[in-house]
Amino acid sequence: MSCCLQGLLERPVLSPPVAIDTARYKIFVSGKSGVGKTALVAKLAGLEVPVVHHETTGIQTTVVFWPAKLQASDRVVMFRFEFWDCGESALKKFDHMLPACQEKTDAFLFLFSFTDRASFEDLPGQLARVAGEAPGAVRMVIGSKFDQYMHTDVPERDLTAFRQAWELPLLRVKSVPGRRLADGRTLDGRAGLADIAHVLNGLAEQLWHQDQVAAGLLPSPSEDPPS
């Protein structure tokens, strides 16, 4: 059973016979104001998605637990993702904000909105800066508001060109609030998982692979034999 939690809990409560390792990672969510950073983190944590946009005033951290089974060994690992989200205005106003978000970061999620062309065109600059400051970190790109296809400013041909140029995972997420149960108030957790599982699974796969390379258990990309 998948479990998404926010708060001060160290980990989900498991039955006594279940003993699994926890892999801990810090993820910084980057992108222009209004692209949906806070909404994405809320969806990943199974929380209410804000209906009205309010820029994050400082640094907001959210913890999500995500269990995954390793294909090679059937071993179950509990991934503990700590998402860091900071408003664009705060990053510009306070010099210490960005270094705090980037310090010891294991992965960067770069967001753009399908309805905001400028946010997509801003990606190369963000990626280039991180490549110099945190060259070993996992990098993933996420396009938000994918369901608003009638208003998209980013055609498929541009996404194809971006993938070819940067060779990074590029995922898409919807912006609509999660479905609710019959009472009209409670979020439908099962439906919510279907919307975000590909993001959490992708993060787990990329970060686990990075750890295996760092431990010398897998070859680094530069060491891969020619095909």
mmCIF file of C-alpha atoms in Angstrom:
data_model
loop_
_atom_site.group_PDB
_atom_site.id
_atom_site.type_symbol
_atom_site.label_atom_id
_atom_site.label_comp_id
_atom_site.label_asym_id
_atom_site.label_seq_id
_atom_site.Cartn_x
_atom_site.Cartn_y
_atom_site.Cartn_z
ATOM 1 C CA MET A 1 0.000 0.000 0.000
ATOM 2 C CA SER A 2 1.340 3.401 -0.938
ATOM 3 C CA CYS A 3 1.552 6.058 1.744
ATOM 4 C CA CYS A 4 1.873 9.824 1.448
ATOM 5 C CA LEU A 5 2.314 11.870 4.619
ATOM 6 C CA GLN A 6 3.209 15.409 5.547
ATOM 7 C CA GLY A 7 4.468 16.581 8.912
ATOM 8 C CA LEU A 8 6.860 15.548 11.642
ATOM 9 C CA LEU A 9 6.436 11.771 11.474
ATOM 10 C CA GLU A 10 9.724 9.968 10.951
ATOM 11 C CA ARG A 11 8.058 7.317 8.795
ATOM 12 C CA PRO A 12 4.683 5.559 8.363
ATOM 13 C CA VAL A 13 3.736 3.056 11.063
ATOM 14 C CA LEU A 14 4.298 -0.502 9.815
ATOM 15 C CA SER A 15 3.377 -3.841 11.366
ATOM 16 C CA PRO A 16 6.186 -5.360 13.524
ATOM 17 C CA PRO A 17 7.192 -8.140 11.052
ATOM 18 C CA VAL A 18 7.779 -5.574 8.310
ATOM 19 C CA ALA A 19 11.342 -4.249 8.385
ATOM 20 C CA ILE A 20 12.373 -2.172 5.385
ATOM 21 C CA ASP A 21 15.138 0.336 4.781
ATOM 22 C CA THR A 22 14.431 4.034 4.294
ATOM 23 C CA ALA A 23 16.224 6.033 1.598
ATOM 24 C CA ARG A 24 16.147 9.787 2.312
ATOM 25 C CA TYR A 25 16.403 12.485 -0.336
ATOM 26 C CA LYS A 26 16.100 16.255 -0.557
ATOM 27 C CA ILE A 27 14.406 17.614 -3.691
ATOM 28 C CA PHE A 28 14.290 21.279 -4.701
ATOM 29 C CA VAL A 29 11.301 22.310 -6.833
ATOM 30 C CA SER A 30 12.364 25.087 -9.217
ATOM 31 C CA GLY A 31 10.411 27.230 -11.663
ATOM 32 C CA LYS A 32 8.903 30.633 -12.375
ATOM 33 C CA SER A 33 6.142 32.049 -10.204
ATOM 34 C CA GLY A 34 2.724 30.665 -11.081
ATOM 35 C CA VAL A 35 3.815 27.476 -12.863
ATOM 36 C CA GLY A 36 2.338 25.278 -10.124
ATOM 37 C CA LYS A 37 5.225 24.320 -7.821
ATOM 38 C CA THR A 38 3.165 24.417 -4.626
ATOM 39 C CA ALA A 39 0.223 22.714 -6.342
ATOM 40 C CA LEU A 40 2.485 19.905 -7.567
ATOM 41 C CA VAL A 41 3.914 19.274 -4.100
ATOM 42 C CA ALA A 42 0.396 19.272 -2.639
ATOM 43 C CA LYS A 43 -0.701 16.645 -5.169
ATOM 44 C CA LEU A 44 2.362 14.509 -4.456
ATOM 45 C CA ALA A 45 1.562 14.635 -0.729
ATOM 46 C CA GLY A 46 -2.135 13.865 -1.183
ATOM 47 C CA LEU A 47 -3.156 17.310 0.073
ATOM 48 C CA GLU A 48 -5.653 19.870 -1.158
ATOM 49 C CA VAL A 49 -4.432 21.765 -4.214
ATOM 50 C CA PRO A 50 -4.787 25.547 -3.742
ATOM 51 C CA VAL A 51 -7.605 26.876 -5.926
ATOM 52 C CA VAL A 52 -6.255 30.439 -6.010
ATOM 53 C CA HIS A 53 -2.577 31.134 -6.662
ATOM 54 C CA HIS A 54 -0.670 32.676 -3.764
ATOM 55 C CA GLU A 55 3.090 32.882 -4.074
ATOM 56 C CA THR A 56 4.986 30.996 -1.376
ATOM 57 C CA THR A 57 6.360 33.645 0.987
ATOM 58 C CA GLY A 58 9.409 31.701 2.168
ATOM 59 C CA ILE A 59 10.726 28.160 2.145
ATOM 60 C CA GLN A 60 8.109 25.441 2.516
ATOM 61 C CA THR A 61 9.127 21.813 3.050
ATOM 62 C CA THR A 62 6.868 18.797 2.596
ATOM 63 C CA VAL A 63 7.734 15.178 3.363
ATOM 64 C CA VAL A 64 6.307 12.359 1.255
ATOM 65 C CA PHE A 65 6.880 8.654 1.926
ATOM 66 C CA TRP A 66 6.751 6.352 -1.111
ATOM 67 C CA PRO A 67 7.382 2.577 -0.959
ATOM 68 C CA ALA A 68 8.850 0.826 -3.987
ATOM 69 C CA LYS A 69 9.935 -2.714 -4.812
ATOM 70 C CA LEU A 70 13.298 -3.203 -6.524
ATOM 71 C CA GLN A 71 12.874 -5.256 -9.684
ATOM 72 C CA ALA A 72 16.250 -6.972 -9.368
ATOM 73 C CA SER A 73 15.701 -8.376 -5.873
ATOM 74 C CA ASP A 74 12.012 -7.855 -4.919
ATOM 75 C CA ARG A 75 13.345 -5.901 -1.934
ATOM 76 C CA VAL A 76 11.049 -3.130 -0.689
ATOM 77 C CA VAL A 77 12.547 0.295 0.049
ATOM 78 C CA MET A 78 10.721 3.209 1.680
ATOM 79 C CA PHE A 79 11.675 6.429 -0.099
ATOM 80 C CA ARG A 80 11.461 9.562 2.016
ATOM 81 C CA PHE A 81 11.265 12.597 -0.247
ATOM 82 C CA GLU A 82 11.640 16.031 1.340
ATOM 83 C CA PHE A 83 10.411 18.607 -1.162
ATOM 84 C CA TRP A 84 11.680 22.190 -0.838
ATOM 85 C CA ASP A 85 9.553 24.926 -2.416
ATOM 86 C CA CYS A 86 10.367 28.644 -2.314
ATOM 87 C CA GLY A 87 8.594 31.595 -3.915
ATOM 88 C CA GLU A 88 10.383 33.413 -6.721
ATOM 89 C CA SER A 89 10.109 36.800 -4.983
ATOM 90 C CA ALA A 90 11.671 35.413 -1.796
ATOM 91 C CA LEU A 91 14.546 33.919 -3.788
ATOM 92 C CA LYS A 92 15.258 37.310 -5.356
ATOM 93 C CA LYS A 93 14.829 39.300 -2.135
ATOM 94 C CA PHE A 94 16.851 37.156 0.270
ATOM 95 C CA ASP A 95 20.296 36.006 -0.814
ATOM 96 C CA HIS A 96 20.406 33.071 1.609
ATOM 97 C CA MET A 97 17.239 31.381 0.312
ATOM 98 C CA LEU A 98 18.612 29.781 -2.860
ATOM 99 C CA PRO A 99 21.816 28.427 -1.237
ATOM 100 C CA ALA A 100 19.681 26.908 1.539
ATOM 101 C CA CYS A 101 17.418 25.214 -0.994
ATOM 102 C CA GLN A 102 20.332 23.902 -3.058
ATOM 103 C CA GLU A 103 22.536 22.762 -0.160
ATOM 104 C CA LYS A 104 22.964 18.965 -0.168
ATOM 105 C CA THR A 105 20.129 18.614 -2.668
ATOM 106 C CA ASP A 106 19.815 15.179 -4.257
ATOM 107 C CA ALA A 107 17.435 16.129 -7.070
ATOM 108 C CA PHE A 108 15.984 19.148 -8.852
ATOM 109 C CA LEU A 109 12.488 19.241 -10.321
ATOM 110 C CA PHE A 110 12.295 21.944 -12.993
ATOM 111 C CA LEU A 111 8.715 23.024 -13.630
ATOM 112 C CA PHE A 112 7.191 24.812 -16.576
ATOM 113 C CA SER A 113 3.555 25.415 -17.439
ATOM 114 C CA PHE A 114 2.069 24.333 -20.751
ATOM 115 C CA THR A 115 0.085 27.589 -20.649
ATOM 116 C CA ASP A 116 3.153 29.811 -20.102
ATOM 117 C CA ARG A 117 5.639 29.840 -22.975
ATOM 118 C CA ALA A 118 8.124 31.981 -21.035
ATOM 119 C CA SER A 119 8.387 29.366 -18.281
ATOM 120 C CA PHE A 120 9.408 26.759 -20.876
ATOM 121 C CA GLU A 121 11.964 29.064 -22.488
ATOM 122 C CA ASP A 122 13.444 29.729 -19.030
ATOM 123 C CA LEU A 123 14.376 26.060 -18.548
ATOM 124 C CA PRO A 124 17.776 26.049 -20.341
ATOM 125 C CA GLY A 125 19.047 28.865 -18.113
ATOM 126 C CA GLN A 126 17.924 27.080 -14.944
ATOM 127 C CA LEU A 127 19.448 23.793 -16.082
ATOM 128 C CA ALA A 128 22.752 25.407 -17.015
ATOM 129 C CA ARG A 129 23.058 27.053 -13.585
ATOM 130 C CA VAL A 130 22.401 23.803 -11.746
ATOM 131 C CA ALA A 131 24.809 21.895 -13.985
ATOM 132 C CA GLY A 132 27.575 24.157 -12.687
ATOM 133 C CA GLU A 133 26.497 24.289 -9.035
ATOM 134 C CA ALA A 134 25.276 20.702 -8.452
ATOM 135 C CA PRO A 135 26.619 18.561 -11.292
ATOM 136 C CA GLY A 136 25.909 15.246 -9.566
ATOM 137 C CA ALA A 137 22.251 15.869 -8.721
ATOM 138 C CA VAL A 138 19.346 14.189 -10.492
ATOM 139 C CA ARG A 139 17.474 16.540 -12.815
ATOM 140 C CA MET A 140 13.897 16.036 -14.006
ATOM 141 C CA VAL A 141 11.582 18.345 -15.948
ATOM 142 C CA ILE A 142 7.839 18.480 -15.305
ATOM 143 C CA GLY A 143 5.227 20.235 -17.410
ATOM 144 C CA SER A 144 2.232 21.371 -15.352
ATOM 145 C CA LYS A 145 -1.321 22.196 -16.493
ATOM 146 C CA PHE A 146 -1.050 19.504 -19.165
ATOM 147 C CA ASP A 147 -4.838 19.055 -19.048
ATOM 148 C CA GLN A 148 -5.360 22.612 -20.341
ATOM 149 C CA TYR A 149 -4.459 21.511 -23.866
ATOM 150 C CA MET A 150 -6.787 24.081 -25.467
ATOM 151 C CA HIS A 151 -4.557 26.848 -24.085
ATOM 152 C CA THR A 152 -1.131 25.274 -24.529
ATOM 153 C CA ASP A 153 1.746 27.506 -25.603
ATOM 154 C CA VAL A 154 4.260 24.646 -25.863
ATOM 155 C CA PRO A 155 3.742 22.393 -28.923
ATOM 156 C CA GLU A 156 4.914 18.792 -29.055
ATOM 157 C CA ARG A 157 7.691 19.562 -31.546
ATOM 158 C CA ASP A 158 9.324 21.888 -29.005
ATOM 159 C CA LEU A 159 9.186 19.176 -26.340
ATOM 160 C CA THR A 160 10.821 16.726 -28.748
ATOM 161 C CA ALA A 161 13.612 19.194 -29.513
ATOM 162 C CA PHE A 162 14.123 19.842 -25.790
ATOM 163 C CA ARG A 163 14.420 16.114 -25.022
ATOM 164 C CA GLN A 164 16.954 15.644 -27.801
ATOM 165 C CA ALA A 165 19.034 18.604 -26.598
ATOM 166 C CA TRP A 166 19.038 17.846 -22.858
ATOM 167 C CA GLU A 167 18.365 14.089 -22.621
ATOM 168 C CA LEU A 168 16.410 14.475 -19.380
ATOM 169 C CA PRO A 169 13.192 12.847 -18.143
ATOM 170 C CA LEU A 170 10.220 15.061 -19.043
ATOM 171 C CA LEU A 171 6.945 14.273 -17.291
ATOM 172 C CA ARG A 172 3.499 15.861 -17.471
ATOM 173 C CA VAL A 173 0.986 16.522 -14.700
ATOM 174 C CA LYS A 174 -2.561 17.835 -14.591
ATOM 175 C CA SER A 175 -3.591 20.952 -12.731
ATOM 176 C CA VAL A 176 -7.179 20.008 -11.889
ATOM 177 C CA PRO A 177 -8.007 19.316 -8.224
ATOM 178 C CA GLY A 178 -8.216 15.662 -7.243
ATOM 179 C CA ARG A 179 -11.492 13.773 -7.435
ATOM 180 C CA ARG A 180 -13.555 13.405 -4.283
ATOM 181 C CA LEU A 181 -15.503 10.612 -2.646
ATOM 182 C CA ALA A 182 -19.289 10.475 -2.450
ATOM 183 C CA ASP A 183 -19.384 12.867 0.521
ATOM 184 C CA GLY A 184 -18.082 15.632 -1.750
ATOM 185 C CA ARG A 185 -15.355 16.636 0.707
ATOM 186 C CA THR A 186 -12.846 13.809 1.121
ATOM 187 C CA LEU A 187 -10.175 13.442 -1.565
ATOM 188 C CA ASP A 188 -10.209 10.141 -3.465
ATOM 189 C CA GLY A 189 -6.762 8.846 -2.538
ATOM 190 C CA ARG A 190 -6.788 6.043 -5.106
ATOM 191 C CA ALA A 191 -7.543 8.428 -7.971
ATOM 192 C CA GLY A 192 -4.940 10.862 -6.659
ATOM 193 C CA LEU A 193 -2.253 8.169 -6.702
ATOM 194 C CA ALA A 194 -2.982 7.421 -10.344
ATOM 195 C CA ASP A 195 -2.306 11.076 -11.202
ATOM 196 C CA ILE A 196 1.090 11.344 -9.492
ATOM 197 C CA ALA A 197 2.527 7.825 -9.255
ATOM 198 C CA HIS A 198 4.614 8.297 -12.413
ATOM 199 C CA VAL A 199 6.364 11.303 -10.845
ATOM 200 C CA LEU A 200 7.219 9.577 -7.560
ATOM 201 C CA ASN A 201 8.219 6.348 -9.308
ATOM 202 C CA GLY A 202 10.415 8.313 -11.707
ATOM 203 C CA LEU A 203 12.099 10.130 -8.833
ATOM 204 C CA ALA A 204 12.683 6.893 -6.939
ATOM 205 C CA GLU A 205 14.178 5.211 -10.002
ATOM 206 C CA GLN A 206 16.496 8.103 -10.860
ATOM 207 C CA LEU A 207 17.710 8.630 -7.288
ATOM 208 C CA TRP A 208 18.241 4.926 -6.601
ATOM 209 C CA HIS A 209 20.245 4.588 -9.820
ATOM 210 C CA GLN A 210 22.337 7.608 -8.802
ATOM 211 C CA ASP A 211 23.105 5.964 -5.443
ATOM 212 C CA GLN A 212 24.090 2.706 -7.125
ATOM 213 C CA VAL A 213 26.495 4.571 -9.421
ATOM 214 C CA ALA A 214 27.967 6.505 -6.474
ATOM 215 C CA ALA A 215 28.523 3.228 -4.602
ATOM 216 C CA GLY A 216 30.325 1.714 -7.594
ATOM 217 C CA LEU A 217 27.637 -0.931 -8.113
ATOM 218 C CA LEU A 218 26.747 0.420 -11.555
ATOM 219 C CA PRO A 219 28.928 2.138 -14.168
ATOM 220 C CA SER A 220 28.598 5.898 -14.561
ATOM 221 C CA PRO A 221 27.279 7.138 -17.934
ATOM 222 C CA SER A 222 30.823 8.046 -19.014
ATOM 223 C CA GLU A 223 31.939 4.473 -18.299
ATOM 224 C CA ASP A 224 29.178 2.715 -20.222
ATOM 225 C CA PRO A 225 30.567 0.483 -22.992
ATOM 226 C CA PRO A 226 29.741 1.547 -26.546
ATOM 227 C CA SER A 227 26.662 -0.103 -28.010
#
